[in-house]
Amino acid sequence: MNEVRNIEDAKKASDNTLPQLEEFDFEYAREFCPTEEILRNILEDFYYSITPLKTKLQGVFEEIENQHMQQVYRIEVHALKSTSAAVGALLLSKLARLLEVAATKGNTDRIRALHPILMEELEEHKQRIATVLPQEEDREITELSMNLLNMLRMSLKSEDYDTADLVCTELKKSRYAEKTQKLMDQLIAHILNLETKEAIEIIDKMRS
Amino acid sequence: MKKVLFIGNADEEYTAIQNILEQQYTVFGCVSTFIMITQMIERKQPDMILFYLKGAGDTGRKVFEELVERYVYIPLLCVGSEADKNKYAAELTEQYFFNLQQPVNGTRLLGMVDEAIKNAECIMPSEQRQDRKKILLIDDNTIQLRIMRDMLASTYEVMMANYGEKAIKLIQKCRPDMVVMDYEMPEYDGRETLQMIRNLPDGNNIPVVFLTGVKDETLKNAVLELNIVGYLLKPVKIDMLREIIEQYI
């Protein structure tokens, strides 16, 4: 039995198919992702978006009695509902949907009850995705990384996110020293959300 | 606007040249790694390649040789000092080399780029080249945006915006041949964004397709009355999206 499984695993690895992951329905995701490469890319994007999203949601949650903040919370979980579904994280998507409804109705008791579960689930999903991401190679900011950051800045200035995504793919291949990595994660998350101004600010911080 | 791919390590001189080029061209910066250059050439289809020789190193020399060999149909101009030229591409004739002296002679540089593009067009006229059509995707879900972009990028030049105002700026800068947009967006919904597009000069002539996650006949009928060319349910199937795009552009 184990041998059969090993052969199947090896076959999957050789054709670059994502392995099964707890709480992820990749078959569902594949219905809308034409290639495995695109699915891998969006899963990686989703991974990088989780930590900044948690920080943002927690900040908004702390002022959840404020009506404006309820609206901001609704917008964030509305987006999470579809992004998580796109990568096959269907339970997470349903949880986001419940919170979206609660935020729309201004039901703060329900938000208070569900929010900690959402935060926990986001972290667990992130840990699970990490197991299927390629191992990064450790390195410091090199001349190439610096040139990539310059190229990235130039593309962002003209809102050219096609090029920005190409550069991010290169930058993500490395793991940097802790402080730099933190900035890099923030940068990637801003680019994922098409937040031009914030991304340029981080690049300038890194370049200095 | 003609497109120039500017390869090299960005230092002050590089930035100065970039500023000169931007007066007349759409400029895409690019690091000198071959994998990145290849991807940029495929996606952007530049009319011209400018290679900044300074600090290019041994890798730069290999990249330069590969460029000359592989992309014979794209004009190439090298920018650098005489010393850079001797180091990386001694065989370059004056026609393919811009001698970088301070202050940079912008008029001469633009003249050389213009001439190189025109010469290339004589060999392959622009009507024979397949300029890719531009599609603007608008969706607040940035992962959904990227899925659609990746599905279309091999055939079209794709731009992305995650809310109406950003979309309007992009349309003003680079008029798309079609807009594909989500209907349910949090700040300005599809109806409001469509109105913003229609208020632009020439905005009435841009075909728009709506995407929606709501299966509702009433909504569908109301949306179809908004002077749009199509309406697709999310998550989007690539074949249906391609079919509707090909029908209208």
Tab-separated table of C-alpha atoms in Angstrom:
chain	number	residue	atom	x	y	z
A	1	MET	CA	0.000	0.000	0.000
A	2	ASN	CA	2.799	2.367	1.008
A	3	GLU	CA	4.637	1.543	-2.167
A	4	VAL	CA	1.569	2.424	-4.235
A	5	ARG	CA	1.279	5.719	-2.404
A	6	ASN	CA	4.975	6.457	-2.935
A	7	ILE	CA	4.646	5.812	-6.654
A	8	GLU	CA	1.634	8.119	-6.792
A	9	ASP	CA	3.448	10.792	-4.807
A	10	ALA	CA	6.465	10.532	-7.074
A	11	LYS	CA	4.246	10.783	-10.145
A	12	LYS	CA	2.565	13.864	-8.731
A	13	ALA	CA	5.899	15.443	-7.867
A	14	SER	CA	7.252	14.804	-11.330
A	15	ASP	CA	4.295	16.446	-13.071
A	16	ASN	CA	4.386	19.372	-10.642
A	17	THR	CA	0.868	18.656	-9.339
A	18	LEU	CA	0.203	20.101	-5.907
A	19	PRO	CA	-0.109	17.419	-3.226
A	20	GLN	CA	-3.260	17.185	-1.142
A	21	LEU	CA	-3.326	19.679	1.673
A	22	GLU	CA	-5.600	19.651	4.703
A	23	GLU	CA	-8.523	22.099	4.308
A	24	PHE	CA	-7.694	22.825	0.667
A	25	ASP	CA	-9.801	21.494	-2.182
A	26	PHE	CA	-7.419	21.869	-5.120
A	27	GLU	CA	-9.790	20.024	-7.423
A	28	TYR	CA	-12.259	22.874	-6.929
A	29	ALA	CA	-9.504	25.453	-7.516
A	30	ARG	CA	-8.378	23.676	-10.699
A	31	GLU	CA	-11.805	24.152	-12.261
A	32	PHE	CA	-10.970	27.825	-12.629
A	33	CYS	CA	-7.180	27.723	-12.841
A	34	PRO	CA	-6.229	26.495	-16.304
A	35	THR	CA	-2.737	25.344	-15.350
A	36	GLU	CA	-1.003	23.967	-12.282
A	37	GLU	CA	1.566	26.749	-12.580
A	38	ILE	CA	-1.100	29.432	-12.213
A	39	LEU	CA	-2.552	27.586	-9.231
A	40	ARG	CA	0.875	27.418	-7.597
A	41	ASN	CA	1.400	31.113	-8.244
A	42	ILE	CA	-1.881	32.174	-6.705
A	43	LEU	CA	-1.343	29.863	-3.733
A	44	GLU	CA	1.996	31.578	-3.166
A	45	ASP	CA	0.367	35.002	-3.510
A	46	PHE	CA	-2.250	33.938	-0.989
A	47	TYR	CA	0.488	32.783	1.409
A	48	TYR	CA	2.220	36.160	1.284
A	49	SER	CA	-1.047	38.015	1.780
A	50	ILE	CA	-1.969	36.278	5.046
A	51	THR	CA	0.285	37.992	7.613
A	52	PRO	CA	-0.453	41.575	6.451
A	53	LEU	CA	-4.151	40.704	6.227
A	54	LYS	CA	-4.138	39.416	9.806
A	55	THR	CA	-2.444	42.608	11.006
A	56	LYS	CA	-4.985	44.745	9.154
A	57	LEU	CA	-8.013	42.742	10.340
A	58	GLN	CA	-6.810	42.805	13.941
A	59	GLY	CA	-6.356	46.585	13.818
A	60	VAL	CA	-9.852	47.082	12.419
A	61	PHE	CA	-11.343	44.553	14.852
A	62	GLU	CA	-10.055	46.563	17.817
A	63	GLU	CA	-12.334	49.426	16.779
A	64	ILE	CA	-15.202	47.284	15.563
A	65	GLU	CA	-17.895	49.263	17.433
A	66	ASN	CA	-17.166	52.125	15.024
A	67	GLN	CA	-19.527	51.888	12.012
A	68	HIS	CA	-16.853	52.941	9.541
A	69	MET	CA	-14.600	50.161	10.827
A	70	GLN	CA	-17.416	47.649	10.367
A	71	GLN	CA	-17.529	48.721	6.722
A	72	VAL	CA	-13.739	48.350	6.381
A	73	TYR	CA	-13.936	44.928	8.029
A	74	ARG	CA	-16.710	43.914	5.617
A	75	ILE	CA	-14.608	44.911	2.605
A	76	GLU	CA	-11.620	42.909	3.861
A	77	VAL	CA	-13.555	39.723	4.585
A	78	HIS	CA	-15.497	40.105	1.333
A	79	ALA	CA	-12.182	39.971	-0.543
A	80	LEU	CA	-10.940	37.087	1.612
A	81	LYS	CA	-14.129	35.146	0.829
A	82	SER	CA	-13.290	35.002	-2.867
A	83	THR	CA	-9.493	34.798	-2.683
A	84	SER	CA	-9.660	31.832	-0.321
A	85	ALA	CA	-12.221	30.114	-2.563
A	86	ALA	CA	-9.947	30.691	-5.567
A	87	VAL	CA	-7.195	28.622	-3.927
A	88	GLY	CA	-9.638	25.960	-2.754
A	89	ALA	CA	-9.718	26.997	0.928
A	90	LEU	CA	-13.468	26.549	1.054
A	91	LEU	CA	-14.005	26.407	4.802
A	92	LEU	CA	-12.004	29.588	5.246
A	93	SER	CA	-14.105	31.150	2.508
A	94	LYS	CA	-17.304	30.173	4.342
A	95	LEU	CA	-15.978	31.601	7.586
A	96	ALA	CA	-15.187	34.857	5.776
A	97	ARG	CA	-18.700	34.830	4.333
A	98	LEU	CA	-20.219	34.510	7.847
A	99	LEU	CA	-18.153	37.477	8.998
A	100	GLU	CA	-19.115	39.495	5.942
A	101	VAL	CA	-22.805	38.968	6.707
A	102	ALA	CA	-22.228	39.881	10.355
A	103	ALA	CA	-20.362	43.069	9.367
A	104	THR	CA	-23.088	44.029	6.877
A	105	LYS	CA	-25.708	43.707	9.637
A	106	GLY	CA	-23.518	45.478	12.184
A	107	ASN	CA	-23.697	42.365	14.385
A	108	THR	CA	-20.573	43.026	16.455
A	109	ASP	CA	-21.314	40.212	18.937
A	110	ARG	CA	-21.068	37.723	16.097
A	111	ILE	CA	-17.897	39.362	14.753
A	112	ARG	CA	-16.359	39.151	18.233
A	113	ALA	CA	-17.221	35.450	18.423
A	114	LEU	CA	-15.910	34.542	14.955
A	115	HIS	CA	-12.926	36.861	14.555
A	116	PRO	CA	-10.502	34.875	16.788
A	117	ILE	CA	-11.390	31.697	14.885
A	118	LEU	CA	-10.696	33.436	11.585
A	119	MET	CA	-7.305	34.632	12.820
A	120	GLU	CA	-6.390	31.159	13.983
A	121	GLU	CA	-7.553	29.571	10.728
A	122	LEU	CA	-5.593	32.064	8.641
A	123	GLU	CA	-2.410	31.193	10.502
A	124	GLU	CA	-3.042	27.467	10.172
A	125	HIS	CA	-3.701	27.822	6.447
A	126	LYS	CA	-0.455	29.744	6.100
A	127	GLN	CA	1.498	26.987	7.871
A	128	ARG	CA	-0.065	24.367	5.606
A	129	ILE	CA	0.781	26.282	2.417
A	130	ALA	CA	4.376	26.705	3.604
A	131	THR	CA	4.844	22.935	3.346
A	132	VAL	CA	4.300	22.970	-0.418
A	133	LEU	CA	6.186	26.148	-1.318
A	134	PRO	CA	9.667	25.801	-2.807
A	135	GLN	CA	12.497	26.095	-0.313
A	136	GLU	CA	14.083	29.504	-0.469
A	137	GLU	CA	17.788	29.978	-0.730
A	138	ASP	CA	19.288	32.085	2.075
A	139	ARG	CA	20.989	35.245	0.963
A	140	GLU	CA	21.502	38.879	1.802
A	141	ILE	CA	20.451	41.753	-0.411
A	142	THR	CA	22.803	41.473	-3.370
A	143	GLU	CA	23.491	43.798	-6.246
A	144	LEU	CA	20.983	41.819	-8.296
A	145	SER	CA	18.290	42.210	-5.622
A	146	MET	CA	19.014	45.924	-5.531
A	147	ASN	CA	18.669	46.125	-9.294
A	148	LEU	CA	15.459	44.124	-9.100
A	149	LEU	CA	14.141	46.586	-6.522
A	150	ASN	CA	14.973	49.448	-8.878
A	151	MET	CA	13.210	47.678	-11.734
A	152	LEU	CA	10.243	47.070	-9.450
A	153	ARG	CA	10.092	50.732	-8.463
A	154	MET	CA	10.145	51.779	-12.088
A	155	SER	CA	7.322	49.415	-12.998
A	156	LEU	CA	5.226	50.540	-10.030
A	157	LYS	CA	5.608	54.174	-10.979
A	158	SER	CA	3.863	53.384	-14.242
A	159	GLU	CA	1.349	51.024	-12.552
A	160	ASP	CA	2.786	48.162	-14.601
A	161	TYR	CA	1.842	45.272	-12.317
A	162	ASP	CA	2.626	42.716	-14.967
A	163	THR	CA	6.328	43.571	-14.676
A	164	ALA	CA	6.039	44.066	-10.909
A	165	ASP	CA	4.767	40.497	-10.543
A	166	LEU	CA	7.654	39.168	-12.641
A	167	VAL	CA	10.154	40.930	-10.396
A	168	CYS	CA	8.415	39.679	-7.256
A	169	THR	CA	8.694	36.115	-8.510
A	170	GLU	CA	12.466	36.602	-8.679
A	171	LEU	CA	12.680	38.324	-5.303
A	172	LYS	CA	10.644	35.575	-3.651
A	173	LYS	CA	13.204	32.955	-4.655
A	174	SER	CA	15.454	34.086	-1.804
A	175	ARG	CA	15.179	34.320	1.927
A	176	TYR	CA	16.784	37.407	3.428
A	177	ALA	CA	18.066	38.428	6.845
A	178	GLU	CA	15.198	38.766	9.356
A	179	LYS	CA	14.717	42.542	9.171
A	180	THR	CA	14.964	42.625	5.378
A	181	GLN	CA	12.666	39.611	5.057
A	182	LYS	CA	10.011	41.389	7.103
A	183	LEU	CA	10.136	44.370	4.735
A	184	MET	CA	10.174	42.030	1.734
A	185	ASP	CA	7.012	40.273	2.983
A	186	GLN	CA	5.287	43.628	3.417
A	187	LEU	CA	6.426	44.721	-0.033
A	188	ILE	CA	5.114	41.565	-1.679
A	189	ALA	CA	1.787	41.913	0.130
A	190	HIS	CA	1.401	45.546	-1.026
A	191	ILE	CA	2.139	44.520	-4.587
A	192	LEU	CA	-0.352	41.699	-4.368
A	193	ASN	CA	-2.990	44.239	-3.311
A	194	LEU	CA	-1.907	46.720	-6.026
A	195	GLU	CA	-1.001	49.273	-3.331
A	196	THR	CA	1.466	51.326	-5.327
A	197	LYS	CA	2.280	54.144	-2.905
A	198	GLU	CA	2.880	51.825	0.052
A	199	ALA	CA	5.036	49.479	-2.042
A	200	ILE	CA	7.247	52.337	-3.276
A	201	GLU	CA	7.701	53.542	0.325
A	202	ILE	CA	8.962	50.110	1.374
A	203	ILE	CA	11.331	49.914	-1.618
A	204	ASP	CA	12.786	53.293	-0.694
A	205	LYS	CA	13.246	52.103	2.883
A	206	MET	CA	15.035	48.978	1.649
A	207	ARG	CA	17.248	50.879	-0.750
A	208	SER	CA	18.367	53.275	1.951
B	1	MET	CA	3.826	55.400	-28.126
B	2	LYS	CA	6.690	53.136	-29.158
B	3	LYS	CA	8.054	50.852	-26.469
B	4	VAL	CA	11.688	50.733	-25.373
B	5	LEU	CA	13.149	48.021	-23.159
B	6	PHE	CA	16.018	49.548	-21.212
B	7	ILE	CA	18.354	46.866	-19.832
B	8	GLY	CA	20.962	47.598	-17.209
B	9	ASN	CA	21.883	48.336	-13.638
B	10	ALA	CA	20.078	51.420	-12.439
B	11	ASP	CA	22.502	54.109	-11.312
B	12	GLU	CA	22.280	57.888	-11.687
B	13	GLU	CA	23.278	57.866	-15.349
B	14	TYR	CA	20.790	55.111	-16.108
B	15	THR	CA	18.049	57.169	-14.462
B	16	ALA	CA	19.080	60.262	-16.439
B	17	ILE	CA	18.852	58.319	-19.713
B	18	GLN	CA	15.534	56.829	-18.659
B	19	ASN	CA	14.159	60.338	-18.044
B	20	ILE	CA	15.261	61.418	-21.521
B	21	LEU	CA	13.664	58.370	-23.152
B	22	GLU	CA	10.396	58.869	-21.297
B	23	GLN	CA	9.901	62.189	-23.089
B	24	GLN	CA	9.127	60.244	-26.228
B	25	TYR	CA	8.674	56.541	-25.444
B	26	THR	CA	7.088	54.089	-23.044
B	27	VAL	CA	10.123	52.777	-21.201
B	28	PHE	CA	10.352	49.416	-19.435
B	29	GLY	CA	13.342	48.994	-17.144
B	30	CYS	CA	14.900	45.559	-16.917
B	31	VAL	CA	17.777	43.938	-15.021
B	32	SER	CA	20.372	42.197	-17.136
B	33	THR	CA	19.501	38.585	-16.405
B	34	PHE	CA	18.560	36.647	-19.467
B	35	ILE	CA	15.474	35.032	-17.951
B	36	MET	CA	14.013	38.426	-17.048
B	37	ILE	CA	14.889	39.950	-20.413
B	38	THR	CA	13.259	37.082	-22.305
B	39	GLN	CA	10.070	37.381	-20.270
B	40	MET	CA	9.969	41.141	-20.732
B	41	ILE	CA	10.483	40.862	-24.496
B	42	GLU	CA	7.700	38.286	-24.757
B	43	ARG	CA	5.253	40.280	-22.661
B	44	LYS	CA	6.019	43.820	-23.747
B	45	GLN	CA	7.082	43.270	-27.341
B	46	PRO	CA	9.356	46.323	-27.403
B	47	ASP	CA	10.094	48.262	-30.583
B	48	MET	CA	13.657	48.795	-29.424
B	49	ILE	CA	16.157	47.455	-26.897
B	50	LEU	CA	18.623	49.735	-25.188
B	51	PHE	CA	21.503	48.034	-23.396
B	52	TYR	CA	23.276	50.042	-20.708
B	53	LEU	CA	26.811	48.675	-20.704
B	54	LYS	CA	28.142	50.229	-17.511
B	55	GLY	CA	28.709	47.641	-14.800
B	56	ALA	CA	27.269	44.867	-16.938
B	57	GLY	CA	30.057	42.437	-15.962
B	58	ASP	CA	30.737	39.086	-17.596
B	59	THR	CA	27.081	38.130	-17.392
B	60	GLY	CA	26.305	41.302	-19.313
B	61	ARG	CA	28.572	40.263	-22.151
B	62	LYS	CA	26.819	36.873	-22.449
B	63	VAL	CA	23.422	38.519	-22.290
B	64	PHE	CA	24.444	40.969	-24.986
B	65	GLU	CA	25.658	38.185	-27.284
B	66	GLU	CA	22.435	36.229	-26.756
B	67	LEU	CA	20.343	39.303	-27.507
B	68	VAL	CA	22.133	39.926	-30.783
B	69	GLU	CA	21.670	36.305	-31.802
B	70	ARG	CA	18.073	35.707	-30.690
B	71	TYR	CA	16.277	38.961	-31.314
B	72	VAL	CA	17.559	39.983	-34.706
B	73	TYR	CA	14.242	41.643	-35.545
B	74	ILE	CA	14.374	44.105	-32.619
B	75	PRO	CA	16.808	47.006	-33.049
B	76	LEU	CA	19.456	47.173	-30.340
B	77	LEU	CA	21.399	50.199	-29.220
B	78	CYS	CA	24.187	50.039	-26.654
B	79	VAL	CA	24.832	52.932	-24.316
B	80	GLY	CA	28.143	53.358	-22.539
B	81	SER	CA	31.609	54.835	-22.540
B	82	GLU	CA	34.308	53.854	-25.060
B	83	ALA	CA	35.877	51.750	-22.291
B	84	ASP	CA	32.579	49.878	-21.742
B	85	LYS	CA	32.306	49.335	-25.460
B	86	ASN	CA	35.782	47.857	-25.711
B	87	LYS	CA	35.090	45.617	-22.747
B	88	TYR	CA	31.745	44.174	-23.772
B	89	ALA	CA	31.154	44.696	-27.442
B	90	ALA	CA	34.233	45.958	-29.204
B	91	GLU	CA	32.811	45.000	-32.590
B	92	LEU	CA	29.928	47.469	-32.273
B	93	THR	CA	29.713	49.982	-35.078
B	94	GLU	CA	28.845	53.606	-34.385
B	95	GLN	CA	25.345	52.889	-35.676
B	96	TYR	CA	24.639	50.621	-32.699
B	97	PHE	CA	26.525	52.518	-30.070
B	98	PHE	CA	25.745	55.691	-28.168
B	99	ASN	CA	28.848	57.122	-26.581
B	100	LEU	CA	27.852	58.246	-23.139
B	101	GLN	CA	29.523	61.527	-22.358
B	102	GLN	CA	28.499	64.077	-19.785
B	103	PRO	CA	26.246	65.922	-20.140
B	104	VAL	CA	24.147	63.344	-21.968
B	105	ASN	CA	23.093	64.646	-25.376
B	106	GLY	CA	19.381	63.848	-25.154
B	107	THR	CA	18.521	65.080	-28.641
B	108	ARG	CA	21.163	62.870	-30.211
B	109	LEU	CA	20.113	59.868	-28.141
B	110	LEU	CA	16.430	60.277	-29.050
B	111	GLY	CA	17.437	60.781	-32.677
B	112	MET	CA	19.400	57.514	-32.708
B	113	VAL	CA	16.555	55.566	-31.081
B	114	ASP	CA	14.059	57.052	-33.522
B	115	GLU	CA	16.241	56.218	-36.495
B	116	ALA	CA	16.813	52.632	-35.322
B	117	ILE	CA	13.073	52.073	-34.881
B	118	LYS	CA	12.337	53.545	-38.308
B	119	ASN	CA	15.006	51.363	-39.937
B	120	ALA	CA	13.524	48.283	-38.305
B	121	GLU	CA	10.075	49.272	-39.548
B	122	CYS	CA	11.419	49.409	-43.093
B	123	ILE	CA	12.431	45.767	-42.723
B	124	MET	CA	9.178	44.783	-41.016
B	125	PRO	CA	6.406	47.411	-41.337
B	126	SER	CA	4.283	47.946	-38.256
B	127	GLU	CA	1.141	46.660	-40.017
B	128	GLN	CA	2.873	43.301	-40.478
B	129	ARG	CA	3.754	43.067	-36.832
B	130	GLN	CA	1.120	41.676	-34.546
B	131	ASP	CA	0.595	44.405	-32.000
B	132	ARG	CA	-1.207	42.854	-29.106
B	133	LYS	CA	-4.602	44.201	-28.093
B	134	LYS	CA	-4.894	45.687	-24.638
B	135	ILE	CA	-7.329	44.381	-22.035
B	136	LEU	CA	-7.992	46.173	-18.764
B	137	LEU	CA	-9.164	43.919	-15.930
B	138	ILE	CA	-10.907	45.519	-12.942
B	139	ASP	CA	-11.662	43.497	-9.820
B	140	ASP	CA	-11.223	44.219	-6.112
B	141	ASN	CA	-10.093	40.605	-5.699
B	142	THR	CA	-6.446	40.829	-6.682
B	143	ILE	CA	-5.960	37.067	-6.809
B	144	GLN	CA	-8.882	36.741	-9.216
B	145	LEU	CA	-7.273	39.543	-11.245
B	146	ARG	CA	-4.047	37.588	-11.514
B	147	ILE	CA	-5.794	34.354	-12.481
B	148	MET	CA	-7.469	36.176	-15.384
B	149	ARG	CA	-4.249	38.006	-16.276
B	150	ASP	CA	-2.311	34.721	-16.414
B	151	MET	CA	-5.029	33.190	-18.586
B	152	LEU	CA	-4.913	36.037	-21.102
B	153	ALA	CA	-1.300	37.224	-21.010
B	154	SER	CA	-0.078	34.951	-23.801
B	155	THR	CA	-2.428	36.626	-26.292
B	156	TYR	CA	-3.148	40.087	-24.963
B	157	GLU	CA	-1.408	42.910	-23.194
B	158	VAL	CA	-3.144	42.907	-19.837
B	159	MET	CA	-3.463	45.763	-17.360
B	160	MET	CA	-4.961	45.406	-13.883
B	161	ALA	CA	-6.816	47.743	-11.538
B	162	ASN	CA	-8.516	46.908	-8.257
B	163	TYR	CA	-10.873	49.883	-8.065
B	164	GLY	CA	-12.576	52.384	-10.340
B	165	GLU	CA	-10.360	55.422	-9.899
B	166	LYS	CA	-7.189	53.473	-10.639
B	167	ALA	CA	-8.891	52.009	-13.711
B	168	ILE	CA	-9.758	55.466	-14.994
B	169	LYS	CA	-6.148	56.620	-14.626
B	170	LEU	CA	-4.959	53.594	-16.600
B	171	ILE	CA	-7.537	54.150	-19.334
B	172	GLN	CA	-6.453	57.773	-19.677
B	173	LYS	CA	-2.819	56.739	-19.903
B	174	CYS	CA	-3.160	53.750	-22.170
B	175	ARG	CA	-6.539	53.251	-23.826
B	176	PRO	CA	-7.531	49.574	-23.659
B	177	ASP	CA	-9.321	47.759	-26.470
B	178	MET	CA	-11.652	46.154	-23.951
B	179	VAL	CA	-12.531	46.335	-20.254
B	180	VAL	CA	-13.469	43.247	-18.247
B	181	MET	CA	-14.763	44.192	-14.817
B	182	ASP	CA	-16.277	42.761	-11.689
B	183	TYR	CA	-19.758	44.053	-10.954
B	184	GLU	CA	-19.697	43.710	-7.176
B	185	MET	CA	-16.902	45.933	-5.922
B	186	PRO	CA	-16.914	47.559	-2.483
B	187	GLU	CA	-16.202	51.240	-3.131
B	188	TYR	CA	-17.475	51.991	-6.620
B	189	ASP	CA	-19.488	49.099	-7.996
B	190	GLY	CA	-19.535	48.053	-11.641
B	191	ARG	CA	-22.376	50.398	-12.545
B	192	GLU	CA	-20.566	53.439	-11.090
B	193	THR	CA	-17.226	52.480	-12.615
B	194	LEU	CA	-18.890	51.976	-16.001
B	195	GLN	CA	-20.372	55.463	-15.729
B	196	MET	CA	-16.904	56.869	-15.000
B	197	ILE	CA	-15.570	55.126	-18.115
B	198	ARG	CA	-18.428	56.353	-20.290
B	199	ASN	CA	-17.797	59.930	-19.128
B	200	LEU	CA	-14.267	59.819	-20.563
B	201	PRO	CA	-13.632	61.153	-24.053
B	202	ASP	CA	-13.951	58.090	-26.306
B	203	GLY	CA	-15.195	56.126	-23.265
B	204	ASN	CA	-18.388	55.176	-25.084
B	205	ASN	CA	-16.360	53.248	-27.644
B	206	ILE	CA	-14.656	50.899	-25.207
B	207	PRO	CA	-16.408	47.513	-25.074
B	208	VAL	CA	-17.085	46.408	-21.498
B	209	VAL	CA	-17.802	42.937	-20.127
B	210	PHE	CA	-19.178	42.472	-16.620
B	211	LEU	CA	-18.333	39.600	-14.311
B	212	THR	CA	-20.570	38.720	-11.408
B	213	GLY	CA	-20.818	36.061	-8.762
B	214	VAL	CA	-24.569	36.542	-8.375
B	215	LYS	CA	-26.875	34.264	-10.347
B	216	ASP	CA	-29.858	36.580	-10.517
B	217	GLU	CA	-31.972	37.063	-13.647
B	218	THR	CA	-33.245	40.482	-12.547
B	219	LEU	CA	-29.709	41.711	-11.971
B	220	LYS	CA	-28.573	40.201	-15.255
B	221	ASN	CA	-31.317	41.964	-17.220
B	222	ALA	CA	-30.652	45.265	-15.445
B	223	VAL	CA	-26.922	44.987	-16.113
B	224	LEU	CA	-27.366	44.088	-19.773
B	225	GLU	CA	-29.235	47.366	-20.300
B	226	LEU	CA	-26.085	49.295	-19.388
B	227	ASN	CA	-24.530	49.413	-22.859
B	228	ILE	CA	-22.138	46.540	-22.283
B	229	VAL	CA	-21.167	43.745	-24.642
B	230	GLY	CA	-21.308	40.813	-22.266
B	231	TYR	CA	-21.970	39.370	-18.858
B	232	LEU	CA	-20.183	36.346	-17.386
B	233	LEU	CA	-20.671	34.457	-14.158
B	234	LYS	CA	-17.749	34.081	-11.764
B	235	PRO	CA	-15.575	32.093	-11.366
B	236	VAL	CA	-14.774	32.752	-14.999
B	237	LYS	CA	-14.159	29.948	-17.478
B	238	ILE	CA	-11.290	30.876	-19.749
B	239	ASP	CA	-12.950	29.648	-22.966
B	240	MET	CA	-16.026	31.802	-22.428
B	241	LEU	CA	-13.944	34.850	-21.615
B	242	ARG	CA	-11.734	34.387	-24.676
B	243	GLU	CA	-14.769	33.859	-26.895
B	244	ILE	CA	-16.382	37.106	-25.834
B	245	ILE	CA	-13.113	39.061	-26.120
B	246	GLU	CA	-12.411	37.741	-29.609
B	247	GLN	CA	-15.922	38.613	-30.687
B	248	TYR	CA	-15.554	42.306	-29.852
B	249	ILE	CA	-11.926	43.261	-30.451
